[in-house]
Short mmCIF file of C-alpha atoms and ligand atoms in Angstrom, two decimals:
data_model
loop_
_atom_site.label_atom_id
_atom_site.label_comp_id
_atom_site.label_asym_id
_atom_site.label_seq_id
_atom_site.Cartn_x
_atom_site.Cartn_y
_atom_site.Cartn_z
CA UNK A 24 39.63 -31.61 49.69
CA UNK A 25 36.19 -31.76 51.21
CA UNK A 26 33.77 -33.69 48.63
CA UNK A 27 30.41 -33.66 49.14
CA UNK A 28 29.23 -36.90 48.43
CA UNK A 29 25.24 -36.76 46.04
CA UNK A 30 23.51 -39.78 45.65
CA UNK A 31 23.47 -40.60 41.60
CA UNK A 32 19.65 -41.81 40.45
CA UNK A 33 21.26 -44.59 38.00
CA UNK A 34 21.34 -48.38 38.12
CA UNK A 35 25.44 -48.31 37.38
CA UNK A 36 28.36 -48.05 39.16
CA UNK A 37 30.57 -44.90 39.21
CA UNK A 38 33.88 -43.91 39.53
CA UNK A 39 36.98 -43.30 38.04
CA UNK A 40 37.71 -47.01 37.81
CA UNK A 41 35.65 -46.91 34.72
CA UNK A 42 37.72 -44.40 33.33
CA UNK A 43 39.92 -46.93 31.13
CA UNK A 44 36.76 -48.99 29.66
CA UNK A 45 35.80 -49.84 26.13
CA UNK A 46 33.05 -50.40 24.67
CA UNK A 47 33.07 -51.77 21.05
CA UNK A 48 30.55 -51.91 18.49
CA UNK A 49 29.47 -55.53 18.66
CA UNK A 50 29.19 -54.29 22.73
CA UNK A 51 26.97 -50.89 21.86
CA UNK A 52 23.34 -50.36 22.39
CA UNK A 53 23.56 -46.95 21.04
CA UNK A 54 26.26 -44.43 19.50
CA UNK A 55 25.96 -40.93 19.05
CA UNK A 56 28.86 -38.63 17.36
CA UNK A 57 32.19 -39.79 16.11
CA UNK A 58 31.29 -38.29 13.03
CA UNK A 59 28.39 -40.17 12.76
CA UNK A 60 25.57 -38.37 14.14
CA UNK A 61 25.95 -34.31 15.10
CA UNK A 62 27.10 -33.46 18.21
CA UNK A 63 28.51 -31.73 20.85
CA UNK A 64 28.86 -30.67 24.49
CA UNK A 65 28.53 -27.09 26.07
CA UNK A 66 28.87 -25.77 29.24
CA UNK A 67 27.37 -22.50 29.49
CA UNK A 68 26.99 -19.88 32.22
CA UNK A 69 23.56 -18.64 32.54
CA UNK A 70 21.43 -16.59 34.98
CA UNK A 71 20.17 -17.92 38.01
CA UNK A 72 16.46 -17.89 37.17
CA UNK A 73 17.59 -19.35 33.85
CA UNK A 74 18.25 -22.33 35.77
CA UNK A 75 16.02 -25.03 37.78
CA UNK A 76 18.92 -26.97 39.95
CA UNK A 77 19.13 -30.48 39.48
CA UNK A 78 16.42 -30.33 35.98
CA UNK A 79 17.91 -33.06 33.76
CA UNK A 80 15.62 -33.09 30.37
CA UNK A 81 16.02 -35.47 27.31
CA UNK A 82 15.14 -33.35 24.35
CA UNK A 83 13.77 -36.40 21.60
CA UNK A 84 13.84 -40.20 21.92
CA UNK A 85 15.46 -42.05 24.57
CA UNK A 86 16.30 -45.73 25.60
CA UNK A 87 12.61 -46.63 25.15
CA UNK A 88 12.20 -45.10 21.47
CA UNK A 89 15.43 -46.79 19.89
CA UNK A 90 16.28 -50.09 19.07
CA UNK A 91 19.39 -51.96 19.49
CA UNK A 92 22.39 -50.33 17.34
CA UNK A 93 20.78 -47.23 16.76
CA UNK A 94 22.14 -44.15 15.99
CA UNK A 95 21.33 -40.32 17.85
CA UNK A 96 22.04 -37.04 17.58
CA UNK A 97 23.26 -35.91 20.71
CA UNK A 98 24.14 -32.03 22.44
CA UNK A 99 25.11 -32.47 26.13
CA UNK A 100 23.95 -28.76 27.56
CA UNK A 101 25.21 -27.95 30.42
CA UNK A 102 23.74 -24.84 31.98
CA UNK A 103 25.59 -23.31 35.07
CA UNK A 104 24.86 -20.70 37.71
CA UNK A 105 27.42 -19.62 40.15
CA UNK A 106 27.96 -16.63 42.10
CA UNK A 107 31.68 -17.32 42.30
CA UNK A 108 31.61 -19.11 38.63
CA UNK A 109 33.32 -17.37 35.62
CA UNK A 110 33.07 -17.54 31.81
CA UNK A 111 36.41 -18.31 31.22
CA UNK A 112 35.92 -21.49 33.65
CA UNK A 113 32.97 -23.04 31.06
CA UNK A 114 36.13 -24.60 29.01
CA UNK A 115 37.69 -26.45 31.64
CA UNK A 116 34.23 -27.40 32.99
CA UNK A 117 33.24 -28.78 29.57
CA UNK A 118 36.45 -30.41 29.80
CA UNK A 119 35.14 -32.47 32.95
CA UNK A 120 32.30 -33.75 30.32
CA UNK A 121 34.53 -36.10 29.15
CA UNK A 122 35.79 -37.86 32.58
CA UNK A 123 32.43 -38.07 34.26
CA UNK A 124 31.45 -39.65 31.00
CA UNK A 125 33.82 -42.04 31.39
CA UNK A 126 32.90 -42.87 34.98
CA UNK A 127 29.89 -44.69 34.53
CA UNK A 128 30.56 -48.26 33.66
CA UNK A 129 28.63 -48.58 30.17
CA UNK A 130 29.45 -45.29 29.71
CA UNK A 131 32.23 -44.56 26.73
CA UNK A 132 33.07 -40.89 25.47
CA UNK A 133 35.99 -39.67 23.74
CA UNK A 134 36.73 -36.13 22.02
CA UNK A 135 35.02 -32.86 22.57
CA UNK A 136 32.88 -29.38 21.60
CA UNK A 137 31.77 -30.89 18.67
CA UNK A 138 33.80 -34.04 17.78
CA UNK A 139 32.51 -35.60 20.83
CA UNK A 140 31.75 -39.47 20.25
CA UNK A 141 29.69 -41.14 22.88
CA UNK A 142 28.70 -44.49 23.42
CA UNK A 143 26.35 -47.12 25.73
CA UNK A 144 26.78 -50.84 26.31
CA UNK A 145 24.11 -53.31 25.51
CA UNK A 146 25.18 -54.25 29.32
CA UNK A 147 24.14 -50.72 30.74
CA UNK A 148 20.68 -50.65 28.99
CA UNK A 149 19.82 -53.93 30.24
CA UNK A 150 20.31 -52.41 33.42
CA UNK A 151 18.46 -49.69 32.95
CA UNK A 152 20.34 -46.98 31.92
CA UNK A 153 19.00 -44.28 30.02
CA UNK A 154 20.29 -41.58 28.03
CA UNK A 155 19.16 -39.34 30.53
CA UNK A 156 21.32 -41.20 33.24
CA UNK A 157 24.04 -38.80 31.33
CA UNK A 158 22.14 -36.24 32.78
CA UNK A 159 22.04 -37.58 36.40
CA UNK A 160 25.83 -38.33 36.42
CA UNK A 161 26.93 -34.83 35.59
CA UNK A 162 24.95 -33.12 37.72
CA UNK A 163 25.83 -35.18 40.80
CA UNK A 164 29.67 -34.91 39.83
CA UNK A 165 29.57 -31.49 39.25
CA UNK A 166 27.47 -30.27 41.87
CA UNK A 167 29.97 -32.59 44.45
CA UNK A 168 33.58 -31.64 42.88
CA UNK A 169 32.73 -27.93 42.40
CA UNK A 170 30.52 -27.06 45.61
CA UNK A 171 31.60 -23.56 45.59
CA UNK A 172 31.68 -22.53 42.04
CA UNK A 173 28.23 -23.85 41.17
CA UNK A 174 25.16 -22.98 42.65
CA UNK A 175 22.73 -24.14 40.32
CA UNK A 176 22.87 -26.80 37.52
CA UNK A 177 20.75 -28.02 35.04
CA UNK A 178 21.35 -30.86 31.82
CA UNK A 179 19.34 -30.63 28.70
CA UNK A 180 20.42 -33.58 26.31
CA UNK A 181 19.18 -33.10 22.40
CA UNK A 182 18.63 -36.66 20.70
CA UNK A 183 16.01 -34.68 18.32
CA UNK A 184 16.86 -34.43 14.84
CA UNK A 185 15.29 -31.59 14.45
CA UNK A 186 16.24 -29.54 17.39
CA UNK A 187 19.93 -30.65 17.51
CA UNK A 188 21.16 -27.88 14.77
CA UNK A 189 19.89 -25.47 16.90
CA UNK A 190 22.27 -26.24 19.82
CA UNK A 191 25.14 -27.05 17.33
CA UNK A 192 24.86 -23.24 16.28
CA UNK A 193 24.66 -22.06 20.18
CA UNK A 194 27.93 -24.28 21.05
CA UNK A 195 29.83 -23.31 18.20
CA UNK A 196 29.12 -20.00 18.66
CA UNK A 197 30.07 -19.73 21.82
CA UNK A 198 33.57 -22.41 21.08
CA UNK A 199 34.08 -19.37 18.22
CA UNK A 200 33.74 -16.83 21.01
CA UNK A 201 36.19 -18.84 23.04
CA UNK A 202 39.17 -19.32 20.46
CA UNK A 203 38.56 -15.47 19.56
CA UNK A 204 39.74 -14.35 23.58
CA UNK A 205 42.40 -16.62 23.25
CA UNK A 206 43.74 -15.75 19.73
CA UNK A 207 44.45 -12.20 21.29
CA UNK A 208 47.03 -13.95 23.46
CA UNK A 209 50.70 -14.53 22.35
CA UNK A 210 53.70 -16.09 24.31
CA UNK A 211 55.11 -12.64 24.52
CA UNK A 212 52.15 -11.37 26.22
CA UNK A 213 52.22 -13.01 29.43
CA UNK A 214 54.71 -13.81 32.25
CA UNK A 215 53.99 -17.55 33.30
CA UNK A 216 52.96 -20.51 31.06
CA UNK A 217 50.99 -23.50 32.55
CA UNK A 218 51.64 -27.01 32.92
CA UNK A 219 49.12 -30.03 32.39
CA UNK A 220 49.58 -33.10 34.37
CA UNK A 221 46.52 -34.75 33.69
CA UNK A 222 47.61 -37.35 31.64
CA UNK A 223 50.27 -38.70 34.50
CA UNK A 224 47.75 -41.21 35.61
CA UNK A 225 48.21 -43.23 32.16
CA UNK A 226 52.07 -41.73 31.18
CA UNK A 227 53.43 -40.82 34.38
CA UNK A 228 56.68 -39.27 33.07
CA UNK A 229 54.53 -36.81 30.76
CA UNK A 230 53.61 -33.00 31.17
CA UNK A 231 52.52 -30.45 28.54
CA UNK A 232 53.39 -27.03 28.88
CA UNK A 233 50.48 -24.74 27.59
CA UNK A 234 51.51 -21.67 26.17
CA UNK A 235 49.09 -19.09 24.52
CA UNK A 236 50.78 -20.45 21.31
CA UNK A 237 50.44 -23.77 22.26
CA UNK A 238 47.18 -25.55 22.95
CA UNK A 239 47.67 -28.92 24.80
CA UNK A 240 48.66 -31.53 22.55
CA UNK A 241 44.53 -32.85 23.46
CA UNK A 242 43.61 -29.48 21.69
CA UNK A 243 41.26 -29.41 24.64
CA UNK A 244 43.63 -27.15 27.25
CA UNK A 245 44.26 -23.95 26.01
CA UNK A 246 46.46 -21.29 28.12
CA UNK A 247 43.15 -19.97 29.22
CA UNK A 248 42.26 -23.08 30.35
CA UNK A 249 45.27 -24.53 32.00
CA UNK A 250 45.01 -20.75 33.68
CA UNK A 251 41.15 -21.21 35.21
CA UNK A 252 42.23 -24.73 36.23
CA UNK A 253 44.11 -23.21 38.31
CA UNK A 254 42.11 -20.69 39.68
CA UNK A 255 39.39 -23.13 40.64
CA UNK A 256 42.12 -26.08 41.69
CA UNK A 257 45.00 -24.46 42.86
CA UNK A 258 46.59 -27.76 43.89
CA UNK A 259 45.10 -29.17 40.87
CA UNK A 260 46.53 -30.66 37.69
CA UNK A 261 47.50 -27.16 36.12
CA UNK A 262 50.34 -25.47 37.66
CA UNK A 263 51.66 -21.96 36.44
CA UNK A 264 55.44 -22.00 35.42
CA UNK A 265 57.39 -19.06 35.80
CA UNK A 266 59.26 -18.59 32.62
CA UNK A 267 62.73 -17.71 34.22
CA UNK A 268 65.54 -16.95 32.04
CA UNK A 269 65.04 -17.80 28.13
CA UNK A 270 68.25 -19.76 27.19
CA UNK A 271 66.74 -20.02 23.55
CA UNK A 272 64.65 -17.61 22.24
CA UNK A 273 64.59 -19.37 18.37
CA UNK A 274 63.63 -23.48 19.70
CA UNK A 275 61.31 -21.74 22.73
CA UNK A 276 63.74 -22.51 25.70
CA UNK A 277 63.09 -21.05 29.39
CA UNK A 278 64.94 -21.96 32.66
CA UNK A 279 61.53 -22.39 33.99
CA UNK A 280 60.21 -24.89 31.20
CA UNK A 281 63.44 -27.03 31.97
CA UNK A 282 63.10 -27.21 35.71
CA UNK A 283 58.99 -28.08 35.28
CA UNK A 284 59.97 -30.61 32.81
CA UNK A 285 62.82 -32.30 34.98
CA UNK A 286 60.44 -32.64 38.06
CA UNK A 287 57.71 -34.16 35.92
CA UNK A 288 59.93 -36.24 34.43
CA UNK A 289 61.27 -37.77 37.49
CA UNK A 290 64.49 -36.38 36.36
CA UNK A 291 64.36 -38.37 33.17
CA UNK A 292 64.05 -35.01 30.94
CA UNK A 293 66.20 -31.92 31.37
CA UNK A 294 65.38 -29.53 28.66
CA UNK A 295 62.70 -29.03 26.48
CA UNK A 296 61.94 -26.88 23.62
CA UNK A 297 58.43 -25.81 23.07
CA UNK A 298 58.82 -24.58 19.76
CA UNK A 299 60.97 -27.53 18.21
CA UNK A 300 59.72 -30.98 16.94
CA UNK A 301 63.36 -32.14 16.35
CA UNK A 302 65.58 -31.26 19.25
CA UNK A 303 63.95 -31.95 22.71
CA UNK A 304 60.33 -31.39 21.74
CA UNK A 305 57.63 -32.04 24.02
CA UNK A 306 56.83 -35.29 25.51
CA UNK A 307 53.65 -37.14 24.13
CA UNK A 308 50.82 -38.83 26.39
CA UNK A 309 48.65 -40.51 24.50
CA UNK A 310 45.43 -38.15 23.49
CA UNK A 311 46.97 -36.05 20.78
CA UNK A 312 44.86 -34.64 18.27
CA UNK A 313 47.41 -35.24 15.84
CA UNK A 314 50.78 -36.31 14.93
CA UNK A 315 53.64 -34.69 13.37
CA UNK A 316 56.52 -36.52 11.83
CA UNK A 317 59.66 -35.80 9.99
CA UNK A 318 59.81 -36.72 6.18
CA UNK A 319 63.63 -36.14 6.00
CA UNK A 320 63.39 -36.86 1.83
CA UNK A 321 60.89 -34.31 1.78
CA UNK A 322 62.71 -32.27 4.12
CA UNK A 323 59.95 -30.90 6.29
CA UNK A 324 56.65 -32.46 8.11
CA UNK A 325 53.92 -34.56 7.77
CA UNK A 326 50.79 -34.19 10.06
CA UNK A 327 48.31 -36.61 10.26
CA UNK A 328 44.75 -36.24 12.51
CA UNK A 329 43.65 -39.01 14.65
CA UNK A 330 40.37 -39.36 12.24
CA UNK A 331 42.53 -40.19 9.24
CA UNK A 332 43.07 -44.17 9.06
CA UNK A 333 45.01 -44.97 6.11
CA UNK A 334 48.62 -45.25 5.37
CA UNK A 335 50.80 -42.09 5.98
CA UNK A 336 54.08 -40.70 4.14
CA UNK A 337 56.22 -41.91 7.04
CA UNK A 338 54.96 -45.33 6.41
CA UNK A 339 53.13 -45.80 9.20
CA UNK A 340 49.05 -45.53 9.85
CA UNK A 341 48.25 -43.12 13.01
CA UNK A 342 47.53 -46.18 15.14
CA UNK A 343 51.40 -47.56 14.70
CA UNK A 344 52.34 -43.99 14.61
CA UNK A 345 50.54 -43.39 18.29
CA UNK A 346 52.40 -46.19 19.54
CA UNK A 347 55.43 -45.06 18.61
CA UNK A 348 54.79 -41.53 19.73
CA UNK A 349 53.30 -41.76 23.05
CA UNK A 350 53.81 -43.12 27.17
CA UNK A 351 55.84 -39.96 27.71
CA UNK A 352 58.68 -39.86 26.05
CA UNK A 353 60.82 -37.13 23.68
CA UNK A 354 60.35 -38.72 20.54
CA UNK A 355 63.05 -36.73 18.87
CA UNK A 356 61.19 -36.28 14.75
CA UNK A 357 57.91 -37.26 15.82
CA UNK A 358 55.29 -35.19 18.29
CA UNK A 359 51.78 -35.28 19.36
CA UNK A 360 50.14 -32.12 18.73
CA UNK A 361 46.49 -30.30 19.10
CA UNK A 362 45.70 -29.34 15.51
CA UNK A 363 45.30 -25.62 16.52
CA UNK A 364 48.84 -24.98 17.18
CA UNK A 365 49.74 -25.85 13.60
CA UNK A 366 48.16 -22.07 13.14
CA UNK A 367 50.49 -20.10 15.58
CA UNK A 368 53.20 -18.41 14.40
CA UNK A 369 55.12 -20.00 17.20
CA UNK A 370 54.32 -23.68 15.46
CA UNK A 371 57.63 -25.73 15.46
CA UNK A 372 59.37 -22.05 14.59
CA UNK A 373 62.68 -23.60 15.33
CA UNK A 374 62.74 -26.10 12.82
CA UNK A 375 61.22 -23.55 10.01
CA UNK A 376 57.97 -23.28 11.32
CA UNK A 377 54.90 -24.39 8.72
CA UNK A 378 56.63 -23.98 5.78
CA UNK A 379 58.17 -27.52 6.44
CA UNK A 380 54.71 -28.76 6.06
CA UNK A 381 53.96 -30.82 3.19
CA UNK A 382 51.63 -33.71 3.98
CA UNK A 383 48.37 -33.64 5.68
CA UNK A 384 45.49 -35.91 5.04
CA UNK A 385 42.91 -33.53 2.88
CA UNK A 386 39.84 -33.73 5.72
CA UNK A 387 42.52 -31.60 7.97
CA UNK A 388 43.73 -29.50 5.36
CA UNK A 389 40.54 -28.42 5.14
CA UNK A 390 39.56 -27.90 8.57
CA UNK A 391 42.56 -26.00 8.97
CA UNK A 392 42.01 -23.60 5.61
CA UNK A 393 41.94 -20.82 6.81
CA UNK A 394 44.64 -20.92 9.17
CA UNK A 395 46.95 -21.85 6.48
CA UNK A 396 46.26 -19.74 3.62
CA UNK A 397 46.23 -16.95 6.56
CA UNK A 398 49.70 -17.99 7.57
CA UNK A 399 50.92 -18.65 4.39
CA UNK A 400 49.67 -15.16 3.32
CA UNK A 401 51.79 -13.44 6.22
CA UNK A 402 54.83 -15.68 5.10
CA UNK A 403 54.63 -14.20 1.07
CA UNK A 404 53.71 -17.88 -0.09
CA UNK A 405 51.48 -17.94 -2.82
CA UNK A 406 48.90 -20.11 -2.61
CA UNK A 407 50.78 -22.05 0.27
CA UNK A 408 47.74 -24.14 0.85
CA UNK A 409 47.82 -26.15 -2.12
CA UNK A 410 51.58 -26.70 -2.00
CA UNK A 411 50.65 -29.02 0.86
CA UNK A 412 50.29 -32.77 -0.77
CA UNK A 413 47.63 -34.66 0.82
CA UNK A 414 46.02 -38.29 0.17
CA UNK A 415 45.05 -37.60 -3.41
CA UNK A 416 48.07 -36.97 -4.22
CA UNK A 417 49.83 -39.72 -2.82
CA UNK A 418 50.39 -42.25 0.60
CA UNK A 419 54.48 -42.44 0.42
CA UNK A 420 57.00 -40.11 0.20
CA UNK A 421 58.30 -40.77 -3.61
CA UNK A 422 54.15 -40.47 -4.67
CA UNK A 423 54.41 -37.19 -2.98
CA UNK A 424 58.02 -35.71 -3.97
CA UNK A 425 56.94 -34.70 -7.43
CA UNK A 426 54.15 -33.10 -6.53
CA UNK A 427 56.04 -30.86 -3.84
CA UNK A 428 58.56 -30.28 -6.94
CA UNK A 429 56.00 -29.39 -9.34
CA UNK A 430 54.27 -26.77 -7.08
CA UNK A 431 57.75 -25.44 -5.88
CA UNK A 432 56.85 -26.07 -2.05
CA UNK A 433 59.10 -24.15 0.22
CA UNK A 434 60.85 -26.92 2.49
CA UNK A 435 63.00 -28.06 -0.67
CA UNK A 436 64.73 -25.35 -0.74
CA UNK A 437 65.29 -24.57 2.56
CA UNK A 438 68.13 -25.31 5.00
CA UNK A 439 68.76 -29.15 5.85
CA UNK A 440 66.49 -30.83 8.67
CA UNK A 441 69.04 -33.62 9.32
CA UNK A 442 72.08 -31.31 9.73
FE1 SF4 B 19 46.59 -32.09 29.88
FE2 SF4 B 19 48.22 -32.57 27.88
FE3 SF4 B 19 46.69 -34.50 28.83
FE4 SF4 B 19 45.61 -32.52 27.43
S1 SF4 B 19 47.07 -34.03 26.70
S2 SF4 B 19 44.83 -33.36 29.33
S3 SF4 B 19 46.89 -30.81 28.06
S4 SF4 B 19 48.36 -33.48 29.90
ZN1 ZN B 20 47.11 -37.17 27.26
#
């Protein structure tokens, strides 16, 4: 591939060596996300006159106007012209956010849209690095990895408190607008799914197969996505995968699936169901959103977010639990999941689909409202949504039993999960 090579205006190294780099808090200048602060990250197309190439803009205080462990608001705006560029690319290009981010050494960022949690070392300001060094970075790495999709590019980053729910509203408009053009899209509508091999360069055997009904287990690779990846990077990290013959319609089996996951596997995996948790699910990387794992007393599935730090029904915290779970392997009652699949109708179908839920700490449940009380609702559960137990109601299994009993949640009564 022919990279043009731009010169980036900032007193720290970068390059994908970087990529693996902490920074902890005791380490931090200044933090912005994570919960924290608001944020979030956009890449937008735009008109051409809309856009002054290389204009990077700080939008409220920088470096200079914090002290040492401060806290900022922070939007990352990308604005992009192209002649050859596409809307649906702006996902996968947001995507990129995240690794050029990570790049720059002082440079930490994790998430994305608008859980995106960013941090600078101490290290990096003493430097000389500035917030709007963020700026500099993405624009040279865009401008050099994508030389014929993007023409012009310009980075406005918010760090005003006053101006930053303004962009929030643009972003998550536009993430709304997004999900809505995928949400059309079902795994009977299309011919080919698309792999992700993204994540071979920490779990070499893994690969997730994106489906229209099933997001990356990052949540941040939809079909669409994986699709555009493509289109930009045909020898890139998303390959299409013909479906082939389905050998089981019920756990989401295709010819096609198997042979993908074989090759990726080095021939350590030969089947794999995309709709089943329990017999050969998915393999699990690392970056999952979330984590599903079978409560066998309970008979169905607990799910717990990556945000969510306390003790869990299995009896594990999501930090044992990731252990466990990831590096590539079929984990055979546990899986690493993006939380929007849990609202497909497709979700683990094999294994009884989201009735089996009943355990999910109560900061997901309610992000995820109205995806289950719509589900439920097309299922004939009554009030579905508070059948599911979450923290409140207990942190182990026999805390949570008699609620589940009480409310008459669905997975008692139906078939065996350990057969
Ligand atoms: Fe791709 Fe899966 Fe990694 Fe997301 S988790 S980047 S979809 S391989
Ligand atoms: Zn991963």
């Amino acid at each position: 591939i022919h990279i043009e090579i731009v010169d980036i205006p900032v007193p720290i190294t970068v390059g994908p060596a970087f990529e693996g780099e902490q920074i902890r808090s005791d380490g931090m200048y200044v933090e912005f996300g994570g919960q924290r602060t608001p944020a979030c990250e956009l890449v937008k197309m735009r008109e051409k006159e809309e856009i002054e190439d290389g204009k990077v803009e700080v939008i409220g205080p920088d470096i200079d106007d914090i002290e040492d462990g401060d806290k900022l608001p922070l939007g990352i705006m990308v604005d992009v012209y192209g002649r050859n560029m596409e809307e649906d690319f702006e996902g996968v290009f947001e995507r990129r956010v995240h690794y050029f981010c990570n790049y720059g050494e002082g440079l930490w960022h994790v998430g994305q849209r608008d859980i995106n949690w960013v941090r600078i070392s101490k290290e990096a300001v003493e430097k000389g690095f500035t917030i709007e060094g963020i700026g500099h970075i993405l624009y040279a790495k865009f401008k050099s990895e994508y030389p014929s999709l993007i023409d012009r590019l310009q980075v406005r980053i918010v760090t005003d408190e006053d101006k930053i729910d303004e962009v929030l509203d643009e972003a998550r408009e536009r993430y709304t607008k997004r999900d809505d053009r995928m949400r059309e899209l079902t795994d009977e509508s299309v011919d080919v799914f698309y792999d992700c091999t993204l994540c071979q360069s920490f779990a070499p055997d893994h690969v997730c197969i994106v489906t229209p009904d099933r997001v990356g287990l990052c949540g941040a690779v939809s079909w669409l996505d994986a699709k555009a990846a493509y289109e930009i990077e045909p020898t890139g990290p998303n390959q299409p995968v013909e479906l082939g013959e389905c050998i089981d319609e019920h756990n989401g089996q295709w010819t096609g699936c198997n042979e993908r996951q074989y090759k990726e596997s080095s021939g350590k995996i030969e089947e794999v169901n995309i709709y089943s948790i329990i017999d050969n699910p998915m393999t699990s990387c690392g970056c999952f959103e979330a984590i599903m794992a079978m409560l066998p007393e309970a008979n169905g599935f607990m799910i717990v977010n990556r945000e969510f730090s306390d003790q869990t029904p299995v009896g594990m915290k999501f930090s044992t639990l990731a252990g466990t779970v990831g590096g590539g392997n079929q984990t055979p009652g546990f899986m690493g999941i993006g939380k929007s699949y849990v609202s497909s109708p497709k979700f683990v179908k094999g294994d009884g689909g989201i009735r089996r839920i009943v355990w999910m700490p109560k900061e997901l449940k309610e992000h995820l409202r109205d995806d289950i009380e719509r589900r439920g609702e097309e299922l004939g559960l009554d009030n579905f949504y508070d059948m599911i137990a979450d923290e409140t109601v207990g942190e182990t299994v026999d805390e949570i039993l008699p609620y589940l009993e009480e409310k008459g949640h669905p997975a008692l009564e139906m078939d065996p999960l350990m057969g």
